[in-house]
Tab-separated table of C-alpha atoms in Angstrom:
chain	number	residue	atom	x	y	z
A	1	MET	CA	-21.610	1.198	-18.763
A	2	SER	CA	-24.892	2.954	-18.002
A	3	LYS	CA	-26.982	4.269	-20.865
A	4	GLU	CA	-27.615	7.929	-21.646
A	5	ARG	CA	-30.097	9.771	-23.832
A	6	LEU	CA	-28.928	10.089	-27.412
A	7	ASP	CA	-29.543	13.841	-27.546
A	8	LYS	CA	-27.439	14.351	-24.410
A	9	ILE	CA	-24.546	12.367	-25.882
A	10	LEU	CA	-24.644	14.298	-29.155
A	11	ALA	CA	-24.807	17.619	-27.325
A	12	HIS	CA	-21.769	16.593	-25.257
A	13	GLU	CA	-19.929	15.753	-28.468
A	14	GLY	CA	-20.351	19.285	-29.775
A	15	PHE	CA	-23.384	19.033	-32.052
A	16	GLY	CA	-25.002	22.080	-30.515
A	17	SER	CA	-27.857	22.567	-28.075
A	18	ARG	CA	-30.501	19.944	-27.375
A	19	GLN	CA	-32.723	21.736	-29.916
A	20	ASP	CA	-29.934	21.654	-32.514
A	21	VAL	CA	-29.498	17.943	-31.877
A	22	ARG	CA	-33.224	17.276	-32.285
A	23	SER	CA	-33.136	19.004	-35.671
A	24	LEU	CA	-30.133	16.886	-36.620
A	25	LEU	CA	-31.974	13.715	-35.623
A	26	HIS	CA	-35.111	14.659	-37.537
A	27	SER	CA	-32.996	15.170	-40.652
A	28	GLY	CA	-32.118	11.472	-40.648
A	29	ALA	CA	-28.376	12.141	-40.333
A	30	VAL	CA	-27.894	10.045	-37.175
A	31	GLU	CA	-27.498	6.276	-37.064
A	32	VAL	CA	-27.142	3.948	-34.084
A	33	ASN	CA	-25.728	0.536	-34.941
A	34	ASN	CA	-26.327	1.220	-38.661
A	35	GLU	CA	-29.994	2.151	-38.205
A	36	VAL	CA	-31.342	5.690	-38.650
A	37	VAL	CA	-32.650	7.056	-35.376
A	38	THR	CA	-34.838	10.125	-34.891
A	39	ASP	CA	-35.855	9.678	-31.251
A	40	PRO	CA	-33.797	12.052	-29.050
A	41	ALA	CA	-34.777	10.112	-25.913
A	42	LEU	CA	-33.327	6.814	-27.124
A	43	LYS	CA	-31.028	5.374	-24.450
A	44	VAL	CA	-27.602	4.514	-25.841
A	45	ASP	CA	-24.601	2.753	-24.333
A	46	SER	CA	-21.645	4.835	-25.472
A	47	GLY	CA	-19.302	1.995	-24.576
A	48	SER	CA	-20.819	-0.553	-26.971
A	49	ASP	CA	-23.270	1.140	-29.355
A	50	VAL	CA	-21.921	2.741	-32.522
A	51	ILE	CA	-23.247	6.237	-33.217
A	52	ALA	CA	-22.628	7.788	-36.628
A	53	VAL	CA	-23.447	11.269	-37.929
A	54	ASP	CA	-23.544	11.750	-41.700
A	55	GLY	CA	-21.981	8.316	-42.061
A	56	GLU	CA	-19.004	9.051	-39.798
A	57	ALA	CA	-18.741	7.024	-36.585
A	58	LEU	CA	-18.128	9.028	-33.430
A	59	SER	CA	-15.287	8.198	-31.084
A	60	LEU	CA	-17.089	8.368	-27.765
A	61	ARG	CA	-14.706	8.448	-24.848
A	62	ARG	CA	-16.250	8.577	-21.422
A	63	PHE	CA	-13.070	7.648	-19.551
A	64	VAL	CA	-9.941	9.586	-20.409
A	65	TYR	CA	-6.611	9.333	-18.564
A	66	ILE	CA	-3.814	11.776	-19.382
A	67	MET	CA	-0.281	12.191	-18.047
A	68	LEU	CA	1.164	15.716	-18.309
A	69	ASN	CA	4.690	16.868	-17.526
A	70	LYS	CA	3.563	20.132	-15.967
A	71	PRO	CA	5.871	23.105	-16.615
A	72	ARG	CA	6.425	26.019	-14.273
A	73	ASP	CA	4.173	29.088	-14.425
A	74	TYR	CA	0.988	27.156	-15.175
A	75	VAL	CA	-1.866	26.988	-12.680
A	76	SER	CA	-3.548	23.686	-11.782
A	77	ALA	CA	-7.047	24.986	-12.502
A	78	ASN	CA	-9.586	25.297	-15.309
A	79	LYS	CA	-9.419	29.096	-15.438
A	80	ASP	CA	-7.165	31.822	-14.098
A	81	GLY	CA	-7.204	35.509	-14.863
A	82	LEU	CA	-3.451	36.040	-14.568
A	83	HIS	CA	-1.711	32.853	-15.685
A	84	GLY	CA	-2.059	30.068	-18.202
A	85	THR	CA	-3.686	26.902	-16.877
A	86	VAL	CA	-2.734	23.281	-17.378
A	87	PHE	CA	-5.926	22.839	-19.426
A	88	ASP	CA	-4.559	25.396	-21.916
A	89	LEU	CA	-1.806	22.881	-22.733
A	90	LEU	CA	-4.307	20.304	-24.054
A	91	ASP	CA	-5.237	20.428	-27.733
A	92	GLU	CA	-8.734	21.040	-29.073
A	93	SER	CA	-9.708	17.361	-29.053
A	94	TYR	CA	-9.863	17.588	-25.249
A	95	HIS	CA	-12.135	20.633	-25.274
A	96	THR	CA	-15.406	19.052	-26.393
A	97	PRO	CA	-18.460	19.991	-24.318
A	98	TYR	CA	-18.424	16.628	-22.535
A	99	LEU	CA	-14.734	16.824	-21.632
A	100	GLU	CA	-15.010	20.493	-20.680
A	101	GLU	CA	-17.577	19.398	-18.118
A	102	HIS	CA	-16.015	16.176	-16.853
A	103	LEU	CA	-12.238	16.282	-17.408
A	104	HIS	CA	-10.472	17.275	-14.205
A	105	ILE	CA	-7.059	17.015	-12.566
A	106	ILE	CA	-6.242	14.549	-9.817
A	107	GLY	CA	-4.839	16.703	-7.054
A	108	ARG	CA	-2.797	19.725	-8.063
A	109	LEU	CA	0.702	21.123	-8.344
A	110	ASP	CA	1.718	24.651	-7.344
A	111	ILE	CA	2.431	27.173	-10.086
A	112	ASP	CA	6.190	26.855	-9.519
A	113	THR	CA	6.173	23.033	-9.310
A	114	GLU	CA	6.846	20.799	-12.299
A	115	GLY	CA	6.224	17.166	-13.086
A	116	LEU	CA	3.578	14.475	-13.113
A	117	LEU	CA	0.009	15.752	-13.243
A	118	LEU	CA	-2.948	13.538	-14.116
A	119	PHE	CA	-6.206	14.403	-15.869
A	120	THR	CA	-9.195	12.078	-15.974
A	121	THR	CA	-12.961	11.859	-16.350
A	122	ASP	CA	-13.003	8.914	-13.921
A	123	GLY	CA	-14.369	10.297	-10.668
A	124	GLU	CA	-14.028	6.985	-8.840
A	125	LEU	CA	-10.316	6.838	-9.623
A	126	THR	CA	-9.842	10.416	-8.438
A	127	HIS	CA	-11.540	9.622	-5.137
A	128	PHE	CA	-9.448	6.470	-4.721
A	129	ILE	CA	-6.144	8.263	-5.297
A	130	THR	CA	-6.898	11.357	-3.231
A	131	SER	CA	-8.665	9.644	-0.317
A	132	PRO	CA	-6.671	9.977	2.936
A	133	LYS	CA	-7.385	6.285	3.561
A	134	THR	CA	-5.412	5.247	0.485
A	135	HIS	CA	-2.026	6.644	1.601
A	136	ARG	CA	-0.905	6.766	-2.040
A	137	SER	CA	2.796	7.594	-2.272
A	138	LYS	CA	4.061	10.617	-4.205
A	139	THR	CA	7.757	11.063	-4.966
A	140	TYR	CA	9.366	14.431	-5.677
A	141	LEU	CA	12.736	15.627	-6.911
A	142	VAL	CA	13.835	18.411	-4.584
A	143	HIS	CA	16.589	21.001	-4.944
A	144	LEU	CA	17.453	22.893	-1.777
A	145	LYS	CA	18.740	26.414	-1.261
A	146	ILE	CA	21.356	25.283	1.263
A	147	PRO	CA	23.322	22.093	0.425
A	148	ALA	CA	23.354	19.627	3.301
A	149	GLY	CA	26.522	18.060	4.635
A	150	LYS	CA	26.746	14.415	5.664
A	151	ILE	CA	25.651	15.051	9.255
A	152	GLU	CA	22.709	17.184	8.126
A	153	GLN	CA	21.714	14.589	5.538
A	154	THR	CA	21.556	11.928	8.248
A	155	GLU	CA	19.524	14.247	10.473
A	156	TYR	CA	17.103	15.222	7.699
A	157	THR	CA	16.578	11.580	6.705
A	158	ALA	CA	15.932	10.469	10.277
A	159	ARG	CA	13.514	13.276	11.065
A	160	CYS	CA	11.510	12.643	7.886
A	161	ALA	CA	11.372	8.922	8.685
A	162	GLN	CA	9.971	9.690	12.140
A	163	GLY	CA	7.247	11.973	10.796
A	164	ILE	CA	8.131	15.623	11.033
A	165	HIS	CA	6.072	18.431	12.593
A	166	ILE	CA	5.502	21.188	10.033
A	167	PRO	CA	4.777	24.863	10.723
A	168	PRO	CA	1.549	26.651	9.777
A	169	GLU	CA	1.282	28.397	6.431
A	170	GLY	CA	-1.432	30.822	5.413
A	171	ASN	CA	-4.725	29.411	6.633
A	172	GLU	CA	-3.215	25.960	7.141
A	173	ALA	CA	-2.524	24.975	10.748
A	174	GLU	CA	0.634	23.307	11.964
A	175	ALA	CA	0.529	19.538	11.562
A	176	ASP	CA	2.320	16.251	12.085
A	177	CYS	CA	3.313	14.555	8.833
A	178	LYS	CA	3.313	10.828	8.290
A	179	PRO	CA	6.767	9.230	7.986
A	180	ALA	CA	8.436	10.081	4.669
A	181	GLU	CA	11.378	8.561	2.813
A	182	LEU	CA	14.317	10.783	1.884
A	183	ILE	CA	17.038	9.673	-0.533
A	184	TRP	CA	19.995	11.956	-1.227
A	185	LEU	CA	21.464	12.383	-4.693
A	186	ASP	CA	25.204	12.863	-5.216
A	187	ALA	CA	25.713	10.674	-2.153
A	188	ASP	CA	29.445	10.361	-2.908
A	189	LYS	CA	29.981	14.086	-2.372
A	190	SER	CA	30.603	15.818	0.944
A	191	GLU	CA	27.373	17.778	0.626
A	192	SER	CA	24.273	17.683	-1.531
A	193	GLY	CA	21.423	20.025	-2.333
A	194	SER	CA	19.370	17.461	-4.260
A	195	CYS	CA	17.214	14.618	-3.008
A	196	ARG	CA	14.079	12.580	-3.643
A	197	LEU	CA	11.317	12.714	-1.057
A	198	THR	CA	8.419	10.255	-0.942
A	199	ILE	CA	5.365	11.284	1.076
A	200	TYR	CA	2.155	9.376	1.799
A	201	GLU	CA	-0.411	12.137	2.219
A	202	GLY	CA	-1.319	15.423	0.572
A	203	LYS	CA	-1.073	18.259	3.048
A	204	TYR	CA	-0.931	21.813	1.664
A	205	HIS	CA	2.631	22.637	0.507
A	206	GLU	CA	3.767	19.588	2.449
A	207	VAL	CA	7.183	19.130	0.839
A	208	LYS	CA	8.066	22.804	1.142
A	209	ARG	CA	6.894	22.915	4.755
A	210	ILE	CA	8.891	19.793	5.643
A	211	PHE	CA	12.122	21.387	4.531
A	212	ALA	CA	11.156	24.683	6.153
A	213	ALA	CA	10.834	22.749	9.421
A	214	LEU	CA	14.341	21.413	8.807
A	215	GLY	CA	15.665	24.947	8.401
A	216	ASN	CA	16.072	24.857	4.651
A	217	GLU	CA	14.182	26.064	1.565
A	218	VAL	CA	12.982	24.312	-1.563
A	219	VAL	CA	14.062	26.168	-4.714
A	220	TYR	CA	12.961	23.544	-7.263
A	221	LEU	CA	10.291	20.864	-7.005
A	222	LYS	CA	9.198	18.232	-9.503
A	223	ARG	CA	6.780	15.339	-8.955
A	224	LEU	CA	8.209	12.122	-10.358
A	225	SER	CA	5.589	9.520	-9.500
A	226	ILE	CA	2.198	8.767	-7.968
A	227	GLY	CA	2.096	5.270	-6.525
A	228	GLU	CA	3.650	2.922	-9.071
A	229	LEU	CA	3.052	5.319	-11.965
A	230	GLN	CA	6.232	7.082	-13.084
A	231	LEU	CA	6.413	10.260	-15.141
A	232	ASP	CA	7.379	9.330	-18.687
A	233	PRO	CA	10.969	10.652	-19.036
A	234	SER	CA	10.429	11.267	-22.748
A	235	LEU	CA	7.835	13.974	-22.044
A	236	GLU	CA	9.273	17.474	-22.146
A	237	PRO	CA	7.703	20.144	-19.897
A	238	GLY	CA	4.283	20.943	-21.343
A	239	GLU	CA	3.998	17.649	-23.228
A	240	TYR	CA	1.415	14.980	-22.430
A	241	ARG	CA	0.021	11.653	-23.560
A	242	GLU	CA	-2.788	9.304	-22.632
A	243	LEU	CA	-2.032	6.500	-20.210
A	244	THR	CA	-1.674	2.919	-21.368
A	245	ASP	CA	-4.003	0.252	-20.003
A	246	GLU	CA	-1.135	-1.058	-17.872
A	247	GLU	CA	-0.538	2.387	-16.371
A	248	ILE	CA	-4.242	2.824	-15.603
A	249	GLN	CA	-4.214	-0.473	-13.734
A	250	LYS	CA	-1.209	0.687	-11.697
A	251	LEU	CA	-3.221	3.674	-10.511
A	252	LYS	CA	-6.143	1.462	-9.518
A	253	GLN	CA	-4.079	-0.976	-7.449
């Protein structure tokens, strides 16, 4: 990991302005690898060096990966004047100056959409997942306004598999979607209003526009997975946890 100035690291960790940090250093309260340090310009590797303030070692986390089960009525943004944001759901430990500056969401979910939303400070991972070249799959649980009979289910599935043409919406032009995979739930019944749709791109309101093109309307939408990473079923709406090492590797594959 690249090295950073000690005063910058301490400022990011909430020890005040650069001037405040310099005063803290001059007081002899800061140690790096068990040695008192007063030089604010000292270059430190936050991944291997141990920084302590008043004898207490800091937990420096440059790469954070969080899975949130996003609830309805929260905006996928840092700030919003009318609604709560997904960042409001994170506790104070994720609101240090460094994380306030670097923690971001990978993609977004609409205010009325639930499910898997990822936060990270890893810009390279974000670029990898969101790049159009990656074609990372995203699977959604969909509830439709009009239940589809067996014939309609077959038609919907075939048209999605071919790559459906979606209508314009707002400032977004009409577009051709890449082939998508549609699996119907309650397959033993004569009709069903629930399905899982897997898409391989990230067009604006893509899932909703796909079903609009099919003559139906999405009334409930929940993201279940991104690539091989599944939403933890134990997380209630609004709950979150950090990813395991195994889950992080799944995102990077």
